[in-house]
Coordinates of C-alpha atoms in Angstrom, one line a residue:
X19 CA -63.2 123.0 -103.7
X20 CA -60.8 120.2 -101.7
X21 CA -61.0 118.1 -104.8
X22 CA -59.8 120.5 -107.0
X23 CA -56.6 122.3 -105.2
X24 CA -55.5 118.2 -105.0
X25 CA -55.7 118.1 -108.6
X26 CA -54.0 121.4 -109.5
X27 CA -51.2 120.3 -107.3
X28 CA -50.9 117.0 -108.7
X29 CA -50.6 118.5 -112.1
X30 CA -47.8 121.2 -111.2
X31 CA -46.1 118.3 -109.7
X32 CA -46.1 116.5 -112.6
X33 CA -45.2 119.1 -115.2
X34 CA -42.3 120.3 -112.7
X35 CA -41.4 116.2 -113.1
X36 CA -41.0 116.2 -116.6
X37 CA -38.9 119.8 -116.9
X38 CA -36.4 118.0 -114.7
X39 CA -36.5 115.0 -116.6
X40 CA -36.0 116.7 -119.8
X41 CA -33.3 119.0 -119.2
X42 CA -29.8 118.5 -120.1
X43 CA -26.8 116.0 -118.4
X44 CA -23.8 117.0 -118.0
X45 CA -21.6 115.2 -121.1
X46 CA -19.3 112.4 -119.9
X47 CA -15.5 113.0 -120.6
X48 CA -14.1 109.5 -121.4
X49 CA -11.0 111.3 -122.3
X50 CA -10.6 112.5 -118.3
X51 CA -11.9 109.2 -117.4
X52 CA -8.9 107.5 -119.2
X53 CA -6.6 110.2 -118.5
X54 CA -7.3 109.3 -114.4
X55 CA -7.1 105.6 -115.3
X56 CA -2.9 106.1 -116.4
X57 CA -2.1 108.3 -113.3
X58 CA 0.0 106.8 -110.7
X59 CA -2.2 108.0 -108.2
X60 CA -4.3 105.2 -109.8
X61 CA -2.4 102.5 -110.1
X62 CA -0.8 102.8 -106.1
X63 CA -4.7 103.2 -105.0
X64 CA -5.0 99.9 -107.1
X65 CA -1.5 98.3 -105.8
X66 CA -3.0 98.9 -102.1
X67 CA -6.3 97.4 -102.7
X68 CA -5.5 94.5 -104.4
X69 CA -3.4 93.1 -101.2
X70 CA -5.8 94.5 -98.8
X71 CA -8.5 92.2 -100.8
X72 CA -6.0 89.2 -100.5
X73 CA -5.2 89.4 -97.1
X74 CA -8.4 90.0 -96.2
X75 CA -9.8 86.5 -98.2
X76 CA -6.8 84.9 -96.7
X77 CA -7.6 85.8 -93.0
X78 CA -11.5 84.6 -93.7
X79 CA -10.4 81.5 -95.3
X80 CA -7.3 80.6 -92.3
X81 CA -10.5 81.4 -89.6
X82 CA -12.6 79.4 -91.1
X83 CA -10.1 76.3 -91.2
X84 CA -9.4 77.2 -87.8
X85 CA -12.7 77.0 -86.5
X86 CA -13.4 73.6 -88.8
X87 CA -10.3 72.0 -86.8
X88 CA -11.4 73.2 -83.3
X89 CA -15.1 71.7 -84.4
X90 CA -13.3 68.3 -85.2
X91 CA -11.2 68.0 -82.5
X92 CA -14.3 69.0 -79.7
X93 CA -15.9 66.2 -81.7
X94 CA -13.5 64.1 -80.9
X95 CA -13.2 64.8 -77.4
X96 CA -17.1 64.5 -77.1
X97 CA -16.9 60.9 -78.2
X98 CA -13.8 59.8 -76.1
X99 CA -16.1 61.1 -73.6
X100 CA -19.1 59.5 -74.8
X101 CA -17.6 55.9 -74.7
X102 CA -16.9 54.7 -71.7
X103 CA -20.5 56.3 -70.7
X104 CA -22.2 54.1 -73.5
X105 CA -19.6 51.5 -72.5
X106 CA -20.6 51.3 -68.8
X107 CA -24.6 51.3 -69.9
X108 CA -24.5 48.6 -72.6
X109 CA -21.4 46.4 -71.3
X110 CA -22.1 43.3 -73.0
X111 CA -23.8 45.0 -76.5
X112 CA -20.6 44.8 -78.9
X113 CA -18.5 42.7 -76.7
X114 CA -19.7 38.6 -76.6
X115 CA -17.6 36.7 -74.0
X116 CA -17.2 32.6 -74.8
X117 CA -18.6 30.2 -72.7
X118 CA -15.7 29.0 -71.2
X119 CA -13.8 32.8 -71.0
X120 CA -11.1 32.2 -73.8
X121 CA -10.9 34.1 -77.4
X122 CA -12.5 32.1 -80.5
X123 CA -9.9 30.9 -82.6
X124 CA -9.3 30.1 -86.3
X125 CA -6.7 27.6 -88.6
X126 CA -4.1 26.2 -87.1
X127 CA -4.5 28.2 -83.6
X128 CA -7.9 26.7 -83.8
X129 CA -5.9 23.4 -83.5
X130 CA -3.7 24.2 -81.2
X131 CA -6.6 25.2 -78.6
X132 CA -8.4 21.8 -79.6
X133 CA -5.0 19.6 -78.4
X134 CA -4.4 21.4 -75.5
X135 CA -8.0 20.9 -74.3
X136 CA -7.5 17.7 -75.3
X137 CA -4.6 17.1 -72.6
X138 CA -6.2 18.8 -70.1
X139 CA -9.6 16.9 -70.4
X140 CA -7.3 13.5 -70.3
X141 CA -5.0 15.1 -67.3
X142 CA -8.2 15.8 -65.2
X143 CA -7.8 14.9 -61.7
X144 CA -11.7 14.1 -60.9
X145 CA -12.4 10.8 -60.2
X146 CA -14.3 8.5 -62.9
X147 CA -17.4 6.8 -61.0
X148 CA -17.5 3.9 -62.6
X149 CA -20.1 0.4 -62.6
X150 CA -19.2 -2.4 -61.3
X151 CA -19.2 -4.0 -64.8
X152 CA -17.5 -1.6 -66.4
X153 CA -14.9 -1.9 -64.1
X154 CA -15.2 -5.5 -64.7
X155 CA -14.9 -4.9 -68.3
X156 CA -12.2 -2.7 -67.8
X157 CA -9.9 -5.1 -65.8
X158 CA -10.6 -8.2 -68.2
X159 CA -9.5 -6.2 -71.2
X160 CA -6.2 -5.0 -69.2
X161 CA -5.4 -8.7 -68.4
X162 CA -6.0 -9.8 -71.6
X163 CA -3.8 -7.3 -72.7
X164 CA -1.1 -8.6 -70.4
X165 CA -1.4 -12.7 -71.1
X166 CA -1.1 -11.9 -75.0
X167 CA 2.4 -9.7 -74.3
X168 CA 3.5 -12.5 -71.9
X169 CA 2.6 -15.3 -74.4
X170 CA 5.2 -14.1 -76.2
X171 CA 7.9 -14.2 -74.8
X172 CA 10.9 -15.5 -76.1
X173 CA 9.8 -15.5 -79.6
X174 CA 12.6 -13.8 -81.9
X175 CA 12.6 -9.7 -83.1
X176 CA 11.3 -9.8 -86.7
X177 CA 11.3 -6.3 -88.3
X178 CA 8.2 -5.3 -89.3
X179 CA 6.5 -8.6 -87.2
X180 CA 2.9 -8.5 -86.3
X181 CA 1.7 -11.9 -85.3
X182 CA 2.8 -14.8 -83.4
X183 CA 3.6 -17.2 -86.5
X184 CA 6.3 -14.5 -88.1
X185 CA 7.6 -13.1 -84.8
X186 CA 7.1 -8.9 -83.6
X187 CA 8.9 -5.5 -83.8
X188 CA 8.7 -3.2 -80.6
X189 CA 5.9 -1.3 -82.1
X190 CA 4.3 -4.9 -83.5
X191 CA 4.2 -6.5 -80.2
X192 CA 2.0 -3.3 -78.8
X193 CA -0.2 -3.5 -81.8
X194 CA -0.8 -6.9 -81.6
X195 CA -1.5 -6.8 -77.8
X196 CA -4.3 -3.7 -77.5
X197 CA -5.5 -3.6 -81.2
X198 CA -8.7 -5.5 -80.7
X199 CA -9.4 -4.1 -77.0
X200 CA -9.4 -0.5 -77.6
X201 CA -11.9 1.8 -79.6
X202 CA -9.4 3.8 -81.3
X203 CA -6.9 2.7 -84.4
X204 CA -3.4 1.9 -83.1
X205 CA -0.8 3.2 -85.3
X206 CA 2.0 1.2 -86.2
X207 CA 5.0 2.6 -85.3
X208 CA 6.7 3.7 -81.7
X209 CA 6.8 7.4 -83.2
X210 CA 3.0 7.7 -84.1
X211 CA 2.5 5.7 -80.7
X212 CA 4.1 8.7 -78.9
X213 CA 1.9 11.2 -80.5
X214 CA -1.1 9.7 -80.6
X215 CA -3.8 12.0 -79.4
X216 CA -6.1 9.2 -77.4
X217 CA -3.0 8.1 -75.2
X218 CA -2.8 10.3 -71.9
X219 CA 0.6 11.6 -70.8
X220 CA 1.6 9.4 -67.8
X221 CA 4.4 10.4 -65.5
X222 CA 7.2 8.1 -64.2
X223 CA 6.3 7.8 -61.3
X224 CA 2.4 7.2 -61.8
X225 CA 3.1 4.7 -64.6
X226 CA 1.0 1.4 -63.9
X227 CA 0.7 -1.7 -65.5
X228 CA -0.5 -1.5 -68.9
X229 CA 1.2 1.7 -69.8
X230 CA 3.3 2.3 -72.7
X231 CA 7.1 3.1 -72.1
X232 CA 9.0 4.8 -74.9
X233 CA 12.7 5.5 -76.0
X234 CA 14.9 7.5 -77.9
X235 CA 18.1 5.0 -79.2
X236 CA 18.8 5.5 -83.0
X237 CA 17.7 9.6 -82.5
X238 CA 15.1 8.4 -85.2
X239 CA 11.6 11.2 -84.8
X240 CA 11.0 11.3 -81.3
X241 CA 10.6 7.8 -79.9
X242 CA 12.2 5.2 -81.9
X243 CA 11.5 2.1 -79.5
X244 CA 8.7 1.4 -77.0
X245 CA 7.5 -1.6 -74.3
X246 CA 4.8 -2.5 -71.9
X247 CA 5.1 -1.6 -68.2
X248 CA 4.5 -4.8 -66.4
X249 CA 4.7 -3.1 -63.0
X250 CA 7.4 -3.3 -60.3
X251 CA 10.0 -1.4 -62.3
X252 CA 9.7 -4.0 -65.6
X253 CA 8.7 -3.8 -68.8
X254 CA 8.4 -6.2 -71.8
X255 CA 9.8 -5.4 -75.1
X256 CA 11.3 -7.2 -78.2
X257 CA 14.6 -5.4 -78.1
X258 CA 16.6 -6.1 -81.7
X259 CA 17.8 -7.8 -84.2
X260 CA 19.1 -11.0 -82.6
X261 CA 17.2 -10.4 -79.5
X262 CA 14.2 -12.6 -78.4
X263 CA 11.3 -10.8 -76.5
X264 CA 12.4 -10.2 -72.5
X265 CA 11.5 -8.5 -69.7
X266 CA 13.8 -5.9 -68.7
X267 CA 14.5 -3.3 -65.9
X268 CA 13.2 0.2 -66.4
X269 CA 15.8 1.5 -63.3
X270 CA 18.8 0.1 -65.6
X271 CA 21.3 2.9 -66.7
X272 CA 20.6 2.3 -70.3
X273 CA 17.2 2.6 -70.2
X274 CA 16.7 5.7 -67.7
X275 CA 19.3 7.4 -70.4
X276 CA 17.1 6.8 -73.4
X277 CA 13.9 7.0 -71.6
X278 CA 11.4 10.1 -73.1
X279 CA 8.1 9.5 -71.6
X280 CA 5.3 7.3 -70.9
X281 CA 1.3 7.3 -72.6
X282 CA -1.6 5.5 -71.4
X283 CA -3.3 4.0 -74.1
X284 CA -5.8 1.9 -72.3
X285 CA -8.3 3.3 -70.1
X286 CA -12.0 3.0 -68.8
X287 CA -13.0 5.3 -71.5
X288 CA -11.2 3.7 -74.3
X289 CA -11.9 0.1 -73.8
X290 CA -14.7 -1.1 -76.4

């Protein structure tokens, strides 16, 4: 009995479905509809929107570059704040510290550190220990040095002279006397003498015999004349044209006004 009041309902449900379904629509009046559309009731409602919409797109877009700025900026603040944290734990990570606490250098500055270590290594206060026959050594080769310049004497200035037989320039006397007694090549003239790199710097009044005393007389480079310190305020030299090799006074007024500087050229570490 259940069963069938169910199905009498379903089916007057489903006729009254298809009545509605069947009757009549109302007909659309597309003249009305286009009638509305050229009112300018319309067109303000449009007119209003149409900014509304703008504005509205332009608000979203201005808060959302507002917020992307604010994002970038905390980002930045977060790692300014960040570094010196990651800095204090890893200290030594992407900085490397030389050896001796100076920056590396490259090309000519590279140079530039390489002569200055030079000159300090050769300006280096610490005592050299040295055997007693290397000192022996040392002391032979510095008299040797002195009996050759003193063998000379009073032998005639020849320009360009490098031996005994044709008679020496300044520079030709002190490549006569050390060129066989040092390890390094001796240059030829009083300029190159001045700036050679394996002759220390000597002061005036540390000069001792066996040093190289230099001049400026012609304003030729820097040094255009040098002699041998013999010791005791002398030095030998073959002077100039017309001029035999002498011994002269350092402490004479000519020389102290044309005197530059001093070198050592031989040393314990240079002999051979």
């Amino acid at each position: 009995m259940r069963l069938l009041i169910t199905l009498f309902l379903l089916a007057f449900a489903q006729l009254f479905f298809n009545v509605a379904h069947a009757s009549p629509h109302a007909p659309v009046n597309a003249s009305h509809h286009k009638k509305d559309a050229g009112t300018p009731a319309r067109e303000d409602e449009r007119r209003k929107r149409r900014p509304v919409k703008a504005s509205s797109t332009k608000k979203v877009k201005e808060t959302t570059s507002k917020k992307s700025r604010l994002t970038s900026v905390s980002k930045l603040k977060l790692k300014k704040k960040a570094s010196p944290a990651t800095a204090a734990v890893t200290p030594g990570r992407y900085k490397k510290k030389s050896v001796n606490g100076s920056k590396k250098r490259y090309g000519r500055h590279r140079g530039k550190a390489a002569q200055m270590e030079a000159l300090t290594a050769d300006l280096d206060p610490a005592p050299l220990k040295l055997s007693k026959a290397h000192r022996a050594r040392y002391q032979k080769a510095r008299e040797t040095a002195m009996n050759k310049l003193m063998g000379q004497l009073g032998k005639p200035y020849q320009w360009g002279g490098t031996s005994p037989k044709t008679g020496f320039d300044c520079s030709g006397l002190v490549w006569y006397a050390y060129k066989d007694l040092v390890k390094f090549k001796i240059p030829r003239t009083a300029n190159e003498m001045y700036h050679l790199r394996d002759a220390a710097s000597i002061k005036r009044d540390e000069l001792e015999k066996g040093d190289l005393v230099f001049f400026r007389i012609n304003g030729r480079g820097v040094a255009d004349h040098v002699g041998v310190y013999l010791g005791d305020g002398k030095f030998i030299q073959s002077p100039r044209t017309g001029k035999d090799i002498q011994v002269s006074a350092l402490g004479e007024d000519y020389w102290q006004r044309h005197y530059i500087g001093a070198r050592r050229m031989m040393t314990p570490k240079t002999i051979r």
